[in-house]
Short mmCIF file of C-alpha atoms in Angstrom, two decimals:
data_model
loop_
_atom_site.label_atom_id
_atom_site.label_comp_id
_atom_site.label_asym_id
_atom_site.label_seq_id
_atom_site.Cartn_x
_atom_site.Cartn_y
_atom_site.Cartn_z
CA MET A 1 93.10 132.84 195.78
CA ILE A 2 94.81 134.73 197.99
CA SER A 3 98.85 134.03 198.38
CA PRO A 4 99.91 133.29 201.99
CA ASP A 5 102.96 135.46 201.20
CA LEU A 6 100.29 138.52 200.47
CA LEU A 7 98.35 137.93 203.78
CA ASN A 8 101.97 137.67 205.75
CA ASP A 9 103.28 140.44 204.04
CA LEU A 10 100.22 142.37 205.89
CA LEU A 11 100.97 140.80 209.11
CA ASP A 12 104.22 142.10 209.18
CA SER A 13 104.19 145.64 208.33
CA PRO A 14 105.65 148.09 209.78
CA ILE A 15 102.00 149.71 209.39
CA LEU A 16 100.81 147.68 212.29
CA GLU A 17 103.12 149.42 214.61
CA PRO A 18 101.73 151.23 217.56
CA LEU A 19 101.35 154.61 216.02
CA SER A 20 103.44 156.02 218.90
CA GLU A 21 106.48 154.35 217.64
CA LEU A 22 106.06 156.17 214.37
CA THR A 23 105.48 159.85 214.94
CA PRO A 24 107.89 162.10 216.81
CA THR A 25 107.62 163.03 220.42
CA SER A 26 105.10 165.96 220.71
CA PHE A 27 105.25 169.62 221.65
CA SER A 28 105.77 170.36 225.24
CA TYR A 29 103.18 173.14 224.47
CA ARG A 30 99.69 173.10 224.35
CA PRO A 31 97.62 174.14 220.73
CA THR A 32 98.16 178.08 220.53
CA SER A 33 97.59 180.47 217.74
CA HIS A 34 101.54 181.61 218.39
CA VAL A 35 104.45 179.35 216.82
CA PRO A 36 108.13 179.63 217.47
CA SER A 37 110.17 180.65 214.29
CA ASP A 38 112.33 178.21 215.21
CA LYS A 39 109.75 175.60 214.77
CA GLY A 40 108.31 176.31 211.72
CA SER A 41 110.49 173.63 209.66
CA THR A 42 109.71 170.80 212.20
CA ILE A 43 105.98 171.09 211.65
CA HIS A 44 106.03 171.14 207.95
CA THR A 45 108.05 167.91 208.07
CA VAL A 46 105.57 166.48 210.20
CA VAL A 47 102.46 167.32 208.07
CA THR A 48 104.41 166.15 205.14
CA GLN A 49 104.78 162.88 206.94
CA ARG A 50 101.29 162.75 208.05
CA LYS A 51 99.98 162.81 204.51
CA SER A 52 102.59 160.24 203.46
CA GLN A 53 101.60 157.97 206.44
CA LEU A 54 97.70 158.48 205.52
CA ALA A 55 98.37 157.68 201.94
CA ALA A 56 99.59 154.42 202.90
CA LEU A 57 97.05 153.43 205.13
CA ASP A 58 94.43 153.92 202.94
CA ASP A 59 96.20 151.79 200.19
CA HIS A 60 96.78 149.16 202.94
CA ILE A 61 92.78 149.56 203.47
CA ASP A 62 91.79 149.21 200.10
CA LEU A 63 94.16 145.93 200.02
CA LEU A 64 92.64 144.56 202.73
CA ASN A 65 89.21 145.29 201.91
CA ARG A 66 90.07 143.67 198.49
CA ALA A 67 91.29 140.77 200.14
CA LEU A 68 88.52 140.16 202.10
CA GLU A 69 85.92 139.93 199.37
CA LYS A 70 88.34 136.99 198.16
CA LEU A 71 88.26 135.39 201.30
CA GLN A 72 84.59 136.05 202.00
CA HIS A 73 83.94 134.28 198.41
CA ILE A 74 86.37 131.91 199.27
CA GLN A 75 84.74 130.47 202.67
CA ALA A 76 81.18 130.62 200.95
CA ARG A 77 82.66 128.25 198.31
CA LEU A 78 84.15 126.02 200.83
CA LYS A 79 81.31 125.73 202.97
CA GLU A 80 79.38 124.76 199.96
CA LYS A 81 81.49 122.42 198.83
CA ARG A 82 81.38 121.08 202.63
CA ALA A 83 77.48 120.73 202.63
CA ILE A 84 77.86 118.63 199.10
CA VAL A 85 80.49 116.38 200.93
CA GLN A 86 78.94 115.68 203.99
CA GLU A 87 75.32 114.94 201.94
CA SER A 88 77.35 112.30 200.11
CA LEU A 89 78.92 110.87 203.29
CA GLU A 90 75.79 110.36 204.77
CA PHE A 91 73.93 108.75 201.50
CA HIS A 92 76.86 106.19 201.02
CA GLN A 93 76.99 105.93 204.81
CA ALA A 94 72.98 105.05 204.30
CA LEU A 95 73.42 102.93 201.22
CA ALA A 96 76.71 100.92 202.70
CA SER A 97 73.90 100.04 205.64
CA PRO A 98 72.56 96.18 205.86
CA ALA A 99 69.38 96.88 205.33
CA CYS A 100 69.66 98.67 202.02
CA CYS A 101 72.13 96.14 200.71
CA LEU A 102 69.94 93.07 201.90
CA LEU A 103 66.59 94.58 200.07
CA PRO A 104 65.01 92.58 197.20
CA SER A 105 64.45 95.44 194.13
CA GLU A 106 60.86 94.35 194.59
CA LEU A 107 60.51 95.65 197.92
CA LEU A 108 62.69 99.00 196.83
CA GLY A 109 60.11 99.52 194.47
CA GLU A 110 57.30 99.18 196.65
CA ILE A 111 59.16 101.77 198.91
CA PHE A 112 59.94 104.42 196.36
CA LEU A 113 55.83 103.74 195.47
CA ARG A 114 54.93 105.24 199.09
CA CYS A 115 57.92 107.92 198.23
CA LEU A 116 55.46 109.32 195.56
CA PRO A 117 53.89 113.17 196.07
CA GLN A 118 50.54 112.68 197.98
CA THR A 119 47.84 113.41 195.03
CA ASN A 120 46.44 111.61 192.36
CA TYR A 121 47.96 112.94 189.41
CA VAL A 122 51.56 113.48 189.66
CA ALA A 123 53.63 116.73 188.08
CA PRO A 124 56.73 115.94 186.83
CA SER A 125 59.83 117.69 188.95
CA LEU A 126 63.39 116.92 189.05
CA ASP A 127 63.21 117.12 192.35
CA GLU A 128 60.39 114.90 193.40
CA CYS A 129 59.84 111.50 192.97
CA PRO A 130 60.03 109.45 190.87
CA MET A 131 62.67 111.59 188.59
CA VAL A 132 64.58 112.17 191.63
CA LEU A 133 64.99 108.60 192.13
CA THR A 134 66.90 108.35 188.94
CA ARG A 135 69.67 110.74 189.94
CA VAL A 136 70.78 109.07 192.96
CA CYS A 137 72.55 105.87 191.76
CA ARG A 138 72.71 103.20 189.19
CA HIS A 139 70.61 100.91 191.26
CA TRP A 140 68.26 102.85 192.32
CA ARG A 141 67.69 104.02 188.72
CA ALA A 142 67.19 100.99 187.38
CA VAL A 143 64.84 99.78 190.15
CA THR A 144 62.65 103.18 189.25
CA LEU A 145 62.71 102.76 185.39
CA SER A 146 61.61 99.13 185.71
CA THR A 147 58.85 99.75 188.30
CA PRO A 148 55.60 100.67 185.69
CA ARG A 149 53.22 101.58 188.82
CA LEU A 150 55.78 105.03 189.36
CA TRP A 151 54.85 106.20 185.87
CA ALA A 152 51.29 105.53 186.10
CA SER A 153 49.84 108.93 187.36
CA LEU A 154 50.32 112.45 185.71
CA SER A 155 49.28 115.63 185.59
CA ILE A 156 49.48 117.47 181.62
CA SER A 157 49.62 120.78 180.46
CA LEU A 158 48.31 120.88 176.84
CA LEU A 159 50.32 124.51 176.61
CA ARG A 160 53.50 122.59 177.54
CA ALA A 161 52.95 119.91 175.61
CA ASP A 162 52.08 121.89 172.67
CA THR A 163 55.59 123.59 172.84
CA THR A 164 57.51 119.56 173.07
CA ASP A 165 54.63 118.06 170.68
CA GLY A 166 54.06 115.73 174.22
CA ASP A 167 57.28 114.11 173.93
CA GLU A 168 58.24 114.49 177.78
CA TYR A 169 54.79 113.39 178.53
CA LYS A 170 55.32 110.82 176.34
CA ARG A 171 58.08 108.88 177.69
CA TRP A 172 56.99 109.58 181.26
CA LEU A 173 53.54 107.20 180.11
CA GLU A 174 55.36 104.83 178.45
CA LYS A 175 57.50 104.08 181.22
CA ALA A 176 53.93 103.04 182.62
CA SER A 177 53.70 100.21 180.44
CA SER A 178 50.81 98.07 180.55
CA VAL A 179 49.63 99.66 184.02
CA PRO A 180 46.16 101.54 184.62
CA LEU A 181 47.13 105.15 183.93
CA SER A 182 45.39 108.21 186.15
CA ILE A 183 45.77 111.30 183.98
CA ARG A 184 45.03 115.20 184.83
CA VAL A 185 45.09 117.26 181.59
CA VAL A 186 44.60 120.62 181.85
CA HIS A 187 43.29 122.51 178.96
CA ASP A 188 45.20 125.97 179.55
CA MET A 189 45.80 126.73 175.81
CA ASP A 190 44.56 129.90 174.00
CA LEU A 191 42.86 129.20 171.36
CA SER A 192 41.39 132.43 170.48
CA ASP A 193 44.36 133.23 168.16
CA ARG A 194 45.70 129.96 167.26
CA LYS A 195 46.12 129.42 163.26
CA LYS A 196 45.82 125.68 163.83
CA PRO A 197 43.35 123.58 165.55
CA LEU A 198 44.53 121.70 169.00
CA SER A 199 45.74 118.12 168.06
CA ILE A 200 45.75 115.85 171.00
CA GLN A 201 46.41 112.43 168.58
CA TRP A 202 49.74 111.85 170.82
CA LEU A 203 46.84 111.73 173.78
CA ARG A 204 44.68 108.96 172.66
CA PRO A 205 46.64 106.09 173.13
CA PHE A 206 47.37 106.57 176.82
CA LEU A 207 43.40 107.56 177.33
CA GLY A 208 42.83 104.31 176.04
CA ARG A 209 44.67 102.57 178.83
CA CYS A 210 42.76 105.30 181.52
CA SER A 211 41.07 104.13 184.67
CA ASP A 212 41.03 107.51 186.31
CA LEU A 213 40.87 110.69 184.00
CA TRP A 214 40.39 114.11 184.81
CA TRP A 215 40.28 116.88 182.27
CA HIS A 216 40.21 120.61 183.19
CA GLY A 217 39.21 123.33 180.57
CA PRO A 218 36.90 123.74 177.59
CA PRO A 219 36.15 120.43 175.74
CA VAL A 220 37.52 119.17 173.08
CA GLN A 221 35.79 117.39 169.96
CA GLY A 222 35.47 113.51 170.35
CA LEU A 223 38.05 113.25 173.29
CA LEU A 224 36.50 110.31 174.76
CA ASP A 225 35.40 107.84 171.80
CA ASN A 226 34.77 103.70 172.22
CA SER A 227 38.51 103.16 172.62
CA VAL A 228 38.02 103.60 175.84
CA GLN A 229 37.05 100.98 177.81
CA SER A 230 38.50 101.15 180.83
CA LEU A 231 37.73 104.39 182.08
CA SER A 232 36.44 103.59 186.24
CA ARG A 233 36.76 107.33 187.16
CA PHE A 234 35.85 110.42 185.02
CA GLN A 235 36.15 114.07 186.22
CA VAL A 236 35.44 117.32 184.42
CA THR A 237 35.94 120.75 185.56
CA PHE A 238 34.88 123.73 183.60
CA GLN A 239 35.73 127.42 184.37
CA LYS A 240 34.14 129.08 181.17
CA GLY A 241 31.65 128.65 178.61
CA ASN A 242 28.44 125.93 178.42
CA PHE A 243 28.86 122.78 180.17
CA LEU A 244 29.30 119.93 177.74
CA VAL A 245 29.84 115.97 178.59
CA SER A 246 29.06 113.49 176.44
CA ILE A 247 30.24 109.82 177.23
CA PRO A 248 29.98 107.13 174.41
CA SER A 249 28.27 103.98 175.28
CA PRO A 250 29.56 101.38 175.86
CA MET A 251 31.76 102.59 178.80
CA PRO A 252 31.39 99.24 181.08
CA ARG A 253 33.65 100.29 183.68
CA LEU A 254 32.50 103.20 184.77
CA ARG A 255 32.05 103.66 188.42
CA SER A 256 32.29 107.27 189.27
CA ALA A 257 32.01 111.02 187.94
CA VAL A 258 32.60 114.11 189.27
CA LEU A 259 31.21 116.94 187.39
CA GLN A 260 32.35 121.27 188.19
CA SER A 261 31.91 124.57 187.28
CA LEU A 262 31.61 126.94 189.41
CA THR A 263 30.52 129.44 186.76
CA TYR A 264 27.49 127.36 185.29
CA ASP A 265 23.72 126.90 186.67
CA LEU A 266 22.60 123.59 185.87
CA HIS A 267 19.21 123.52 184.99
CA SER A 268 18.84 120.38 182.92
CA LEU A 269 20.78 116.92 182.06
CA HIS A 270 20.37 118.16 178.06
CA SER A 271 24.05 118.88 177.47
CA ILE A 272 24.95 115.71 179.66
CA ASP A 273 25.51 111.91 178.31
CA LEU A 274 26.54 109.79 181.31
CA PRO A 275 25.62 106.10 181.48
CA TRP A 276 23.97 107.44 184.63
CA HIS A 277 22.78 103.42 185.80
CA GLN A 278 26.00 102.39 186.15
CA LEU A 279 27.44 104.82 188.63
CA LEU A 280 28.55 104.22 192.24
CA GLU A 281 29.94 107.52 193.14
CA LEU A 282 28.75 110.96 191.80
CA LYS A 283 29.40 114.39 193.13
CA ILE A 284 27.78 117.63 191.05
CA GLN A 285 29.53 120.90 192.09
CA PHE A 286 28.19 124.05 190.05
CA ALA A 287 27.14 127.62 190.89
CA LEU A 288 23.21 126.38 190.79
CA VAL A 289 21.76 123.39 191.00
CA SER A 290 17.85 123.00 190.20
CA SER A 291 16.24 121.04 192.72
CA ALA A 292 13.86 119.28 189.40
CA THR A 293 17.16 118.38 187.45
CA PHE A 294 19.04 116.94 190.91
CA LEU A 295 15.73 114.71 191.45
CA GLN A 296 16.29 113.53 187.96
CA VAL A 297 19.73 112.50 188.16
CA ILE A 298 18.56 110.46 191.80
CA GLY A 299 16.16 108.93 189.28
CA LEU A 300 18.67 107.86 186.87
CA CYS A 301 21.73 106.45 189.00
CA THR A 302 19.83 103.71 190.33
CA GLN A 303 23.26 101.95 191.75
CA VAL A 304 24.82 104.85 192.97
CA GLN A 305 25.96 104.62 196.62
CA ARG A 306 27.56 107.77 197.16
CA VAL A 307 26.31 111.30 195.79
CA SER A 308 27.19 114.90 197.16
CA VAL A 309 25.72 117.87 195.19
CA SER A 310 26.42 121.34 195.34
CA SER A 311 24.41 124.14 195.40
CA ILE A 312 20.62 123.21 195.49
CA CYS A 313 18.89 125.91 194.57
CA ALA A 314 15.10 124.80 195.23
CA ASP A 315 13.57 128.44 194.81
CA ALA A 316 13.56 129.44 191.22
CA LEU A 317 15.08 133.22 190.92
CA PRO A 318 14.55 135.39 187.90
CA GLN A 319 18.05 136.14 187.77
CA THR A 320 20.31 132.95 187.59
CA GLY A 321 17.77 131.41 184.88
CA LEU A 322 16.43 128.39 186.63
CA GLN A 323 13.03 127.40 185.62
CA SER A 324 10.22 126.50 188.53
CA PHE A 325 8.87 122.74 187.61
CA PRO A 326 6.73 120.73 189.77
CA LEU A 327 9.18 118.26 191.98
CA ILE A 328 8.04 115.08 191.28
CA GLY A 329 8.36 112.39 193.75
CA THR A 330 11.92 110.48 193.68
CA VAL A 331 12.61 107.04 195.06
CA ASN A 332 16.33 105.98 194.91
CA HIS A 333 17.12 101.98 197.10
CA SER A 334 21.16 102.39 196.38
CA ILE A 335 21.85 105.96 198.11
CA HIS A 336 23.91 105.12 201.53
CA GLN A 337 25.47 108.51 201.58
CA LEU A 338 24.20 111.79 200.57
CA GLU A 339 25.73 114.92 200.81
CA VAL A 340 23.79 118.27 199.91
CA ASN A 341 24.53 122.15 200.18
CA VAL A 342 21.72 124.37 199.95
CA VAL A 343 21.97 127.70 198.61
CA ARG A 344 18.32 128.96 199.00
CA ALA A 345 15.54 127.69 201.43
CA GLY A 346 13.27 124.80 199.59
CA LEU A 347 14.97 121.95 201.31
CA GLY A 348 11.71 121.06 202.90
CA SER A 349 10.14 120.64 199.28
CA LEU A 350 12.85 117.95 198.30
CA PHE A 351 12.22 116.13 201.93
CA GLU A 352 8.52 116.19 200.43
CA VAL A 353 9.20 114.01 197.06
CA LEU A 354 12.42 112.39 198.13
CA THR A 355 12.45 108.60 199.51
CA LEU A 356 15.62 107.16 200.26
CA PRO A 357 15.37 103.79 202.34
CA ALA A 358 18.85 102.60 202.09
CA LEU A 359 20.50 106.00 203.47
CA GLU A 360 23.14 105.59 206.23
CA GLU A 361 25.05 109.00 206.21
CA LEU A 362 23.19 112.46 205.63
CA VAL A 363 25.40 116.05 205.20
CA ILE A 364 23.09 119.16 204.90
CA ARG A 365 25.29 122.19 204.53
CA PHE A 366 23.51 125.59 204.57
CA CYS A 367 25.37 128.23 202.74
CA SER A 368 24.11 131.41 204.53
CA PRO A 369 24.49 130.52 208.19
CA ASP A 370 20.68 130.72 209.94
CA ARG A 371 18.76 132.35 207.07
CA TYR A 372 16.63 129.80 206.30
CA PRO A 373 14.20 127.57 208.75
CA TRP A 374 15.26 124.32 209.42
CA PRO A 375 12.03 121.75 207.98
CA HIS A 376 11.41 119.96 210.34
CA ARG A 377 8.27 118.74 209.63
CA GLN A 378 9.52 117.52 206.11
CA PHE A 379 12.03 115.99 207.35
CA SER A 380 10.14 114.04 209.86
CA ALA A 381 8.15 112.70 207.04
CA PHE A 382 11.14 111.93 205.36
CA VAL A 383 12.76 109.67 207.69
CA THR A 384 9.65 108.24 208.22
CA ARG A 385 8.90 107.34 204.76
CA SER A 386 12.24 106.19 203.84
CA ARG A 387 12.44 104.16 206.93
CA CYS A 388 15.89 104.40 206.13
CA PRO A 389 18.83 103.19 208.48
CA LEU A 390 20.11 106.86 209.41
CA LYS A 391 23.43 106.54 211.49
CA TRP A 392 25.17 109.88 211.03
CA LEU A 393 23.13 112.96 210.56
CA THR A 394 25.39 116.30 210.32
CA ILE A 395 23.84 119.28 209.81
CA HIS A 396 26.20 122.93 208.91
CA ARG A 397 24.93 126.48 209.94
CA ASN A 398 21.76 126.32 210.81
CA LYS A 399 20.76 125.80 214.94
CA GLY A 400 17.35 125.60 214.02
CA ALA A 401 17.79 122.13 214.27
CA GLU A 402 19.04 122.18 217.56
CA SER A 403 15.25 122.30 219.20
CA HIS A 404 14.74 118.94 217.34
CA LEU A 405 17.49 116.48 218.07
CA THR A 406 15.87 114.89 220.70
CA GLU A 407 13.03 114.04 219.20
CA TYR A 408 15.25 112.33 216.00
CA ILE A 409 17.18 110.40 218.18
CA LYS A 410 13.80 108.90 219.54
CA MET A 411 12.83 107.96 215.94
CA LEU A 412 16.02 106.28 214.98
CA PRO A 413 17.78 104.65 217.98
CA GLY A 414 21.51 104.40 217.61
CA LEU A 415 21.66 107.80 215.61
CA LYS A 416 24.98 110.20 215.93
CA ILE A 417 24.35 113.80 215.06
CA VAL A 418 27.08 116.53 214.33
CA MET A 419 26.11 120.00 214.16
#
C-alpha cells in the first residue's frame, strides 16, 4: 500500500514550487563567449545548484513512478473486487425475488434442464451446466444433484479416462441413476506403442443403460454384447482402417443407425452386421457408396422411413476399387424421406430399378454442379412406376432439371420444388 503520508509529502514538497522562485535572477545580458571575470564564481555556484536540483528531481520522478505502478495495481484489484461484489449483489437480489423463492424443486430442475448445452452429448466443464449449477448455492446444488436427467448425457475421451481410470466419468454417469443414457465415446488413444491392451470395463455397465451411443474411432472387440438391450440409436464414425460394425442379436429397441467414414469406400455389407429390418432411420456417409450396395441396404430395411446416403457412385471407377454389378430392381414400401448425395453420373440407373410407393420427400444433391445431365426420362419413369405421394422435391447443383419442373408438377399436383 502507498501510505497517505508519502503521498502528502510528495504533494507538499517544495520541489513542486514554480522554478522561477528556486533560481536567482537571470543575467541582464545575453549569452556570449566573453564572461566578465567578476561573475565566474556566481556561474559555478549556479551550475552546482542545477546539478543538485536535477538529482533531486530525478529521485522524486523515480519515486513517483514506483508509486504510480503500485496505485495502478491497487486500482486493478479494486475494480476486480468491485466486479465480484456487483455480481454477488445481483445474484442475491435475484435469489431474494418472489419468483425464485416460490419455485418448487421439480420446476427448478426443469429450468436447469433447459440450461444444458445445445448438444446431444455434454462435455464436462466447470463453467457450463450442469456442473456450474452446483457452485451457486446449497439449494441449487441439491436440486442439480437430485435431477438425474441433468447427468444423462456425456461425451467421453478414452485418453482422458485412461489417465484417471474413468473416475470422473463414472461419478457423472452414476448421478443419472436409472435414466436412459446418451453417450459419445471418442477413441483418441494411440495404441501403437501401448504395452497393455485398452480396457473399457468401467464403461460397460453404463453401455447397458444406453439408449443413444456414438462410437467415434477404431472398433473395440466386443464393444456391444448381449447386455446392451436398451439401445435405440447407434452411430459409429471411423477415420482410419477398415469399417467394421457388428451388433449382436437381439437388439429389440434399435431404430436408428448412422454409419460414417469419409476415408472408406463401401462396396459391400460384408463388414457390417446390423438388424436392418428394425431400423426406422438410417444415415450412410462414406467417401463412396456403390449403387449396388445402396440397393441392397434398401432391400434389407423393410421398415425404414428416413434414409440419407452419401456419396453414391453409380459409375464403377478403377481407382476407387468399386466393382460394377448389375443393378437389381428394388422395391421399398416404407421409405417416406430419401436424401441422396451423388458424386458421379449414373443416377438415372438407380431410378430405373428403384420403386418407392410411400415416398413423400426426395432430396438430391450433386457434388459437382451441372457436371452431369439430369436423368429426366428415368426420373419420370420412377415417379410413374412408384405412384408415390411425392410432396417435396429438392435438387441442388443441377440446373438441367429446371426445364422439366412444369411437367413434374403436372404429374404430381401440389408438388413443391426447391432448386
